[in-house]
Amino acid sequence: MSTGTAGKADPSGQPPDDGTAAARRREQHGWYFYDFACSVYSTSVLTVFLGPYLTSIAKAAADPDGFVHPLGIPVRAGSLFAYSVSASIVVAVVLMPIVGAAADRTGRKKPLLAAAAYTGAVATAGMFFLDGHRYLLGAFLLIVANASISVSTVLYNAYLPQIAEPEERDAVSSRGWAFGYTSGAIVLVLNLVLYTGHESFGLSESDAVRICLASAGLWWGAFTLVPLRRLRDRRIPPGGEGAVGSGWQQLKATLRDMRRHPLTLSFLLAYLVYNDGIQTVISQASLYGSEELGLDQTTLIVAVLLVQILAVAGALGMGRLARTYGAKRTILGSLVIWTLILISAYLLPADAPAFFFVLAAAIGLVLGGSQALSRSLFSHLVPRGKEAEYFSAYELSDRGLSWLGPLVFGLAYQLTGSYRDAIISLIVFFALGAVLLARVPVRRAVEAAGNPVPERI
């Protein structure tokens, strides 16, 4: 595959890493497609179908008091999904720093990306077999798939500083999110056709849901081939012990090194807090809509489809705002909107799909931009040569330490039996996160990391 650049191809047959704009664009186009591949899991599985479906399976298996007993532990059936999300993130916490350190130590991000992506894709495809009372199988597959997407995203994000110049990163990151939301919208349209017309296809409602879940795994696996073909490993000379042992040692060194960059850590703390709120809203929105607001599955699919469509415009639009006002100010503005969204969700009347669609539109306009700009802003705070290590810490904040929000949400429901109490409790994550982010001097943080400071940040 020629890009019109000079120099020899490496042994993998890929074009040379000569630093030209054409070479960067080729990798950027491949990089976008991993968002295109894996975002369908986040949209169709985590946000739309699995929460209500796994909850219905758990309720069917529950005792007369509404509890299931995995490993002998009494769990309210309505809390199983939230607890499973939290458990998946604990698994990811253990794996992500080791994988990130191994990637930087060996310079081989791509094989690790492939392993994580296809583990998640297979687990997602396996959700076709969820039926009857198999809530334990559903919880297990959710834990594997959710941990896998977290690990793969560490490696995916770590490519950003290598494939985009500092002034490009807000735009490149935003385009990646836009690709992801585009794929989510495409698959949701197909899901909507299948789900609403399942009888005409000779399927039960349960069959249609299981096909929608499994198809997300097939999509994830198929489109992962594009970034695996186009992204390049920046190989470094091997040194010392093997990758796993080096990974543990490098993890300790990374934690020590990050103490030398306290402003980067300050940003990570702020991101940890407000992103915990974002991730919990994403993963629990359909459950809230179905169980508290009494909305049917078709309404939820249409609402999430609306989020996907508007998130493309939102991601690109907030990227443009960042060029004028800077990424930090744009993110702070989005956190104010997130807070208003939660207040509105708490007050939303039941059986009112029109109001739910308005709320979905608001989420779409801020969702992609707040995440894309956070990723690009952090890329400026990473010391050169430590991308995967530092992005493993970022991903710990992104997904790996986002266990607290689902746990709080699940506990609030377990204690009160009200999803409204659970949803309003998430406001603290956005309010505190905004305060912490406002206190981070991002220009000084970029300089302290040894990177050039963009004109607007």
XYZ file of C-alpha atoms in Angstrom:
457
model
C 0.000 0.000 0.000
C 1.851 3.061 -1.179
C 1.226 6.497 0.259
C 3.584 8.216 -2.152
C 6.301 8.635 0.471
C 9.967 7.928 0.068
C 11.975 5.237 1.763
C 11.831 1.486 2.227
C 8.903 -0.411 3.641
C 9.530 -2.192 6.919
C 9.369 -6.018 7.100
C 5.624 -5.888 7.861
C 5.029 -4.457 4.406
C 3.798 -1.131 5.774
C 4.962 2.215 4.428
C 7.867 3.915 6.156
C 7.411 6.029 9.231
C 8.947 9.089 7.612
C 6.945 11.682 9.522
C 5.330 13.219 6.433
C 1.777 14.516 6.435
C 0.735 11.753 4.026
C 2.109 9.031 6.316
C 0.369 10.574 9.332
C -2.939 10.820 7.484
C -2.767 7.165 6.509
C -2.357 6.134 10.127
C -4.970 8.599 11.292
C -7.538 7.116 8.897
C -6.774 3.639 10.204
C -6.877 4.888 13.795
C -10.369 6.330 13.336
C -11.641 2.893 12.398
C -10.989 1.386 15.813
C -13.554 3.814 17.211
C -15.770 2.741 14.322
C -15.264 -0.906 15.338
C -15.597 -0.906 19.112
C -18.085 1.910 19.718
C -20.901 -0.407 18.630
C -20.265 -2.408 21.813
C -20.604 0.697 23.958
C -23.757 1.788 22.130
C -25.786 -1.316 21.314
C -24.608 -3.577 24.129
C -23.726 -1.448 27.130
C -26.088 1.466 26.589
C -29.182 -0.043 24.941
C -29.756 -3.758 25.192
C -27.718 -5.517 27.862
C -28.820 -3.548 30.940
C -32.580 -4.138 30.559
C -32.120 -7.655 29.123
C -29.711 -8.904 31.811
C -31.955 -7.347 34.459
C -34.982 -9.216 33.059
C -33.027 -12.509 33.129
C -31.944 -11.831 36.721
C -35.510 -10.997 37.759
C -36.738 -14.240 36.195
C -34.187 -16.140 38.309
C -34.798 -14.119 41.499
C -36.321 -15.429 44.713
C -39.710 -14.133 45.956
C -37.975 -11.137 47.574
C -36.407 -10.069 44.253
C -32.847 -11.217 45.026
C -30.438 -13.443 43.118
C -27.539 -15.139 44.886
C -24.337 -15.228 42.795
C -21.653 -17.033 44.834
C -24.134 -17.063 47.715
C -24.240 -13.251 47.935
C -27.742 -11.721 48.031
C -28.022 -9.140 45.230
C -31.180 -7.309 44.242
C -31.868 -8.314 40.644
C -32.175 -4.684 39.572
C -28.621 -3.984 40.807
C -26.871 -6.913 39.075
C -26.017 -5.013 35.899
C -24.480 -2.050 37.741
C -22.469 -4.353 39.993
C -21.225 -6.335 36.980
C -20.019 -3.119 35.327
C -18.142 -2.257 38.534
C -16.589 -5.741 38.674
C -15.424 -5.464 35.059
C -13.661 -2.245 35.862
C -11.843 -3.818 38.812
C -10.508 -6.471 36.399
C -9.458 -3.726 33.998
C -7.649 -1.880 36.797
C -5.376 -4.895 37.256
C -4.681 -5.395 33.545
C -4.395 -1.932 32.002
C -1.206 -0.608 33.642
C 0.602 -3.879 32.944
C -0.439 -3.917 29.289
C 0.419 -0.240 28.854
C 3.859 -0.679 30.389
C 4.521 -3.794 28.282
C 3.520 -1.899 25.120
C 6.005 0.895 25.799
C 8.704 -1.535 26.898
C 8.478 -3.647 23.738
C 7.138 -1.050 21.288
C 4.554 -3.620 20.129
C 1.176 -2.034 20.739
C -0.538 -3.666 17.765
C -0.425 -7.364 18.811
C -1.686 -6.395 22.262
C -4.457 -4.286 20.692
C -5.477 -7.266 18.554
C -5.564 -9.640 21.538
C -7.689 -7.300 23.661
C -10.033 -6.394 20.807
C -10.755 -9.962 19.757
C -11.205 -11.169 23.350
C -13.884 -8.518 23.770
C -15.451 -9.227 20.387
C -15.718 -12.975 21.103
C -17.238 -12.362 24.545
C -19.776 -9.979 22.997
C -20.682 -12.440 20.246
C -21.154 -15.057 22.974
C -24.024 -13.020 24.404
C -26.189 -14.716 21.781
C -26.427 -17.611 24.245
C -28.047 -15.571 27.032
C -31.512 -16.890 27.691
C -33.576 -18.497 30.414
C -31.998 -17.927 33.831
C -28.394 -17.539 32.648
C -27.744 -14.284 34.487
C -24.345 -15.558 35.708
C -23.206 -16.170 32.118
C -24.408 -12.691 31.197
C -22.525 -11.113 34.090
C -19.357 -13.056 33.183
C -19.451 -12.087 29.494
C -20.097 -8.452 30.445
C -17.072 -8.462 32.751
C -14.809 -9.959 30.044
C -16.048 -7.682 27.237
C -15.978 -4.500 29.303
C -12.496 -5.204 30.659
C -11.281 -5.998 27.136
C -12.539 -2.761 25.630
C -10.798 -0.858 28.432
C -7.478 -2.584 27.785
C -7.736 -2.116 24.017
C -8.536 1.565 24.430
C -5.305 2.102 26.399
C -3.358 0.978 23.362
C -5.583 2.785 20.873
C -5.319 6.115 22.711
C -1.552 5.743 23.055
C -1.209 6.082 19.276
C -2.644 9.622 19.297
C 0.579 11.500 20.231
C 2.469 9.438 17.619
C 0.128 9.987 14.671
C -0.895 13.643 15.194
C 1.073 16.850 15.667
C 0.155 18.962 18.746
C -1.992 21.395 16.767
C -3.858 18.521 15.089
C -4.844 16.519 18.128
C -8.144 18.159 19.078
C -9.384 17.667 15.514
C -8.019 14.113 15.135
C -9.421 13.017 18.487
C -12.810 14.554 17.690
C -12.913 12.825 14.303
C -12.222 9.495 16.003
C -15.210 9.994 18.276
C -17.303 11.076 15.297
C -16.410 7.836 13.480
C -17.477 5.893 16.569
C -20.819 7.636 16.868
C -21.426 7.180 13.154
C -20.981 3.420 13.426
C -23.178 3.374 16.508
C -25.943 5.126 14.586
C -25.663 2.758 11.608
C -25.912 -0.364 13.746
C -28.709 1.066 15.893
C -30.802 1.645 12.754
C -30.285 -2.024 11.853
C -31.082 -3.023 15.445
C -34.257 -0.945 15.360
C -35.428 -2.622 12.149
C -34.751 -6.090 13.551
C -36.194 -5.444 17.009
C -39.400 -3.696 15.944
C -40.014 -6.179 13.117
C -38.888 -9.336 14.901
C -42.214 -11.099 14.387
C -42.047 -10.572 10.620
C -38.584 -12.191 10.703
C -39.996 -15.168 12.627
C -38.109 -14.219 15.809
C -39.153 -13.775 19.408
C -38.297 -10.526 21.181
C -35.589 -12.352 23.140
C -34.118 -13.798 19.932
C -33.971 -10.310 18.385
C -32.172 -8.862 21.412
C -29.635 -11.710 21.449
C -28.925 -11.233 17.743
C -28.411 -7.497 18.297
C -25.966 -8.232 21.126
C -24.006 -10.809 19.141
C -23.869 -8.684 15.982
C -22.009 -5.990 17.919
C -19.241 -8.505 18.596
C -19.055 -9.477 14.924
C -18.893 -5.804 13.869
C -16.180 -5.105 16.454
C -14.053 -7.981 15.192
C -14.524 -7.248 11.488
C -13.639 -3.541 11.502
C -10.704 -3.992 13.875
C -8.871 -5.377 10.826
C -8.564 -1.834 9.396
C -6.489 -0.268 12.207
C -4.460 -3.461 12.527
C -3.487 -3.029 8.881
C -2.716 0.687 8.942
C -1.275 1.475 12.382
C 2.480 1.063 12.832
C 4.465 -0.237 15.767
C 7.358 2.028 16.707
C 9.757 -0.742 17.637
C 12.444 -0.165 20.210
C 15.418 -2.390 21.067
C 14.396 -5.095 23.557
C 16.059 -4.823 26.914
C 16.314 -6.762 30.108
C 13.651 -9.211 31.086
C 10.577 -10.357 29.233
C 7.620 -8.142 28.604
C 5.453 -9.263 31.526
C 8.132 -8.977 34.171
C 9.266 -5.705 32.651
C 5.665 -4.558 32.665
C 5.407 -4.901 36.430
C 8.717 -3.129 36.946
C 7.802 -0.446 34.430
C 4.459 0.083 36.173
C 6.249 0.891 39.404
C 8.584 3.209 37.479
C 5.590 4.870 35.787
C 3.934 5.603 39.116
C 7.195 7.071 40.414
C 7.635 9.076 37.208
C 4.114 10.478 37.353
C 4.891 11.993 40.760
C 7.399 14.149 38.873
C 4.473 15.569 36.879
C 1.983 16.666 39.561
C 0.031 18.878 37.143
C -0.608 15.881 34.874
C -1.808 13.995 37.927
C -4.077 16.915 38.833
C -5.751 16.688 35.432
C -6.131 12.910 35.794
C -7.824 13.372 39.171
C -10.295 15.856 37.715
C -10.947 13.580 34.732
C -11.377 10.564 36.998
C -14.164 12.338 38.875
C -16.202 13.889 36.061
C -15.716 10.968 33.669
C -17.010 8.611 36.356
C -20.280 10.501 36.080
C -20.265 10.361 32.261
C -19.578 6.622 32.132
C -22.303 5.882 34.674
C -24.894 7.920 32.770
C -23.952 6.067 29.565
C -24.155 2.593 31.104
C -27.283 3.123 33.215
C -29.418 5.362 30.964
C -31.442 2.577 29.350
C -32.009 0.890 32.692
C -33.283 4.191 34.098
C -35.532 4.715 31.099
C -37.045 1.242 31.152
C -37.364 0.638 34.901
C -38.080 4.138 36.288
C -39.705 5.942 33.360
C -41.585 2.935 31.964
C -40.315 3.405 28.394
C -40.359 0.521 25.947
C -37.297 -0.867 24.159
C -38.170 0.805 20.857
C -38.274 4.230 22.516
C -34.881 3.573 24.126
C -33.335 2.518 20.816
C -34.636 5.653 19.077
C -33.362 7.824 21.936
C -29.874 6.329 21.798
C -29.904 6.616 17.997
C -30.651 10.312 18.465
C -27.668 10.521 20.830
C -25.417 8.894 18.217
C -26.480 11.215 15.404
C -26.140 14.392 17.439
C -22.909 13.185 19.070
C -21.188 13.292 15.667
C -22.125 16.957 15.282
C -21.383 17.583 18.963
C -17.894 16.076 18.810
C -16.955 18.034 15.684
C -18.643 21.215 16.920
C -16.923 21.146 20.307
C -13.641 20.531 18.492
C -14.196 23.820 16.655
C -15.126 25.580 19.895
C -11.868 24.346 21.397
C -9.918 26.061 18.609
C -11.496 29.352 19.686
C -11.833 29.015 23.460
C -9.393 26.227 24.283
C -10.097 22.625 25.258
C -10.195 23.300 29.000
C -12.883 25.993 28.834
C -14.945 23.960 26.385
C -14.851 20.905 28.666
C -15.867 23.028 31.669
C -18.861 24.318 29.722
C -19.884 20.738 28.891
C -19.788 19.766 32.583
C -22.291 22.497 33.389
C -24.600 21.040 30.743
C -24.127 17.517 32.153
C -25.243 18.764 35.566
C -28.394 20.304 34.074
C -29.078 17.037 32.243
C -29.072 15.051 35.494
C -31.410 17.510 37.199
C -33.768 17.240 34.233
C -33.581 13.422 34.304
C -34.541 13.397 37.981
C -37.597 15.575 37.262
C -38.589 13.765 34.069
C -42.150 12.353 34.230
C -42.771 8.678 33.541
C -44.300 7.542 30.239
C -43.214 10.751 28.482
C -41.013 9.725 25.533
C -40.985 13.233 24.013
C -39.220 14.657 27.083
C -36.828 11.695 27.093
C -35.907 12.456 23.458
C -35.111 16.074 24.392
C -32.829 14.804 27.147
C -31.170 12.380 24.714
C -30.505 15.242 22.295
C -28.791 17.242 25.031
C -26.627 14.247 25.971
C -25.633 13.739 22.344
C -24.471 17.319 21.930
C -22.021 17.158 24.863
C -21.079 13.466 25.075
C -18.601 13.091 22.237
C -17.003 16.500 22.634
C -16.349 16.237 26.366
C -14.638 12.868 25.898
C -12.743 13.712 22.701
C -11.352 16.964 24.075
C -10.352 15.310 27.348
C -8.348 12.744 25.389
C -6.623 15.322 23.211
C -5.906 17.607 26.181
C -4.265 14.750 28.062
C -2.121 13.870 25.032
C -0.328 17.218 25.522
C 0.520 16.286 29.122
C 2.297 13.002 28.290
C 6.131 12.953 28.269
C 7.462 11.704 24.926
C 8.197 7.969 24.838
C 5.774 7.156 27.673
C 2.526 7.270 25.699
C 1.121 3.796 26.453
C 2.153 3.943 30.109
C 0.524 7.309 30.689
C -2.527 6.430 28.632
C -2.935 3.323 30.772
C -3.231 5.703 33.719
C -5.638 7.822 31.653
C -7.706 4.766 30.815
C -7.770 3.882 34.505
C -9.457 7.243 34.948
C -11.572 6.776 31.811
C -12.884 3.273 32.472
C -10.684 1.575 35.029
C -11.588 3.739 38.005
C -15.129 4.432 36.836
C -16.395 1.724 39.157
C -17.496 4.171 41.838
C -20.342 5.714 39.851
C -22.043 2.393 38.954
C -21.439 1.188 42.509
C -23.073 4.307 43.972
C -25.910 3.985 41.467
C -26.435 0.305 42.364
C -26.225 0.910 46.116
C -28.659 3.821 45.918
C -31.195 1.602 44.194
C -30.539 -1.316 46.558
C -31.122 0.910 49.591
C -34.018 3.024 48.303
C -35.608 1.048 45.481
C -35.680 4.296 43.447
C -33.693 4.918 40.276
C -34.449 8.642 40.620
C -32.443 8.751 43.848
C -29.692 6.848 42.047
C -29.526 9.236 39.077
C -29.497 12.452 41.121
C -26.591 11.162 43.219
C -24.330 11.449 40.147
C -24.372 15.273 40.187
C -21.524 15.306 42.680
C -19.182 13.763 40.089
C -19.739 16.592 37.598
C -19.657 19.415 40.144
C -16.498 18.210 41.878
C -14.830 17.322 38.590
C -15.440 20.825 37.240
C -13.913 22.404 40.349
C -10.823 20.205 40.108
C -10.374 20.829 36.379
C -10.722 24.594 36.798
C -7.752 24.515 39.193
C -5.377 22.817 36.688
C -2.982 25.281 34.939
C -2.884 23.381 31.657
C -0.255 25.537 29.928
C 2.193 24.986 32.773
C 1.298 21.281 32.725
C 2.177 21.004 29.012
C 5.480 22.803 29.551
C 6.297 20.605 32.559
C 5.795 17.508 30.394
C 8.366 18.901 27.925
C 5.905 19.410 25.064
C 5.233 22.448 22.835
C 2.266 24.510 24.014
C -0.483 25.008 21.398
C -1.795 28.504 20.837
C -5.191 27.501 22.280
C -5.503 24.914 25.034
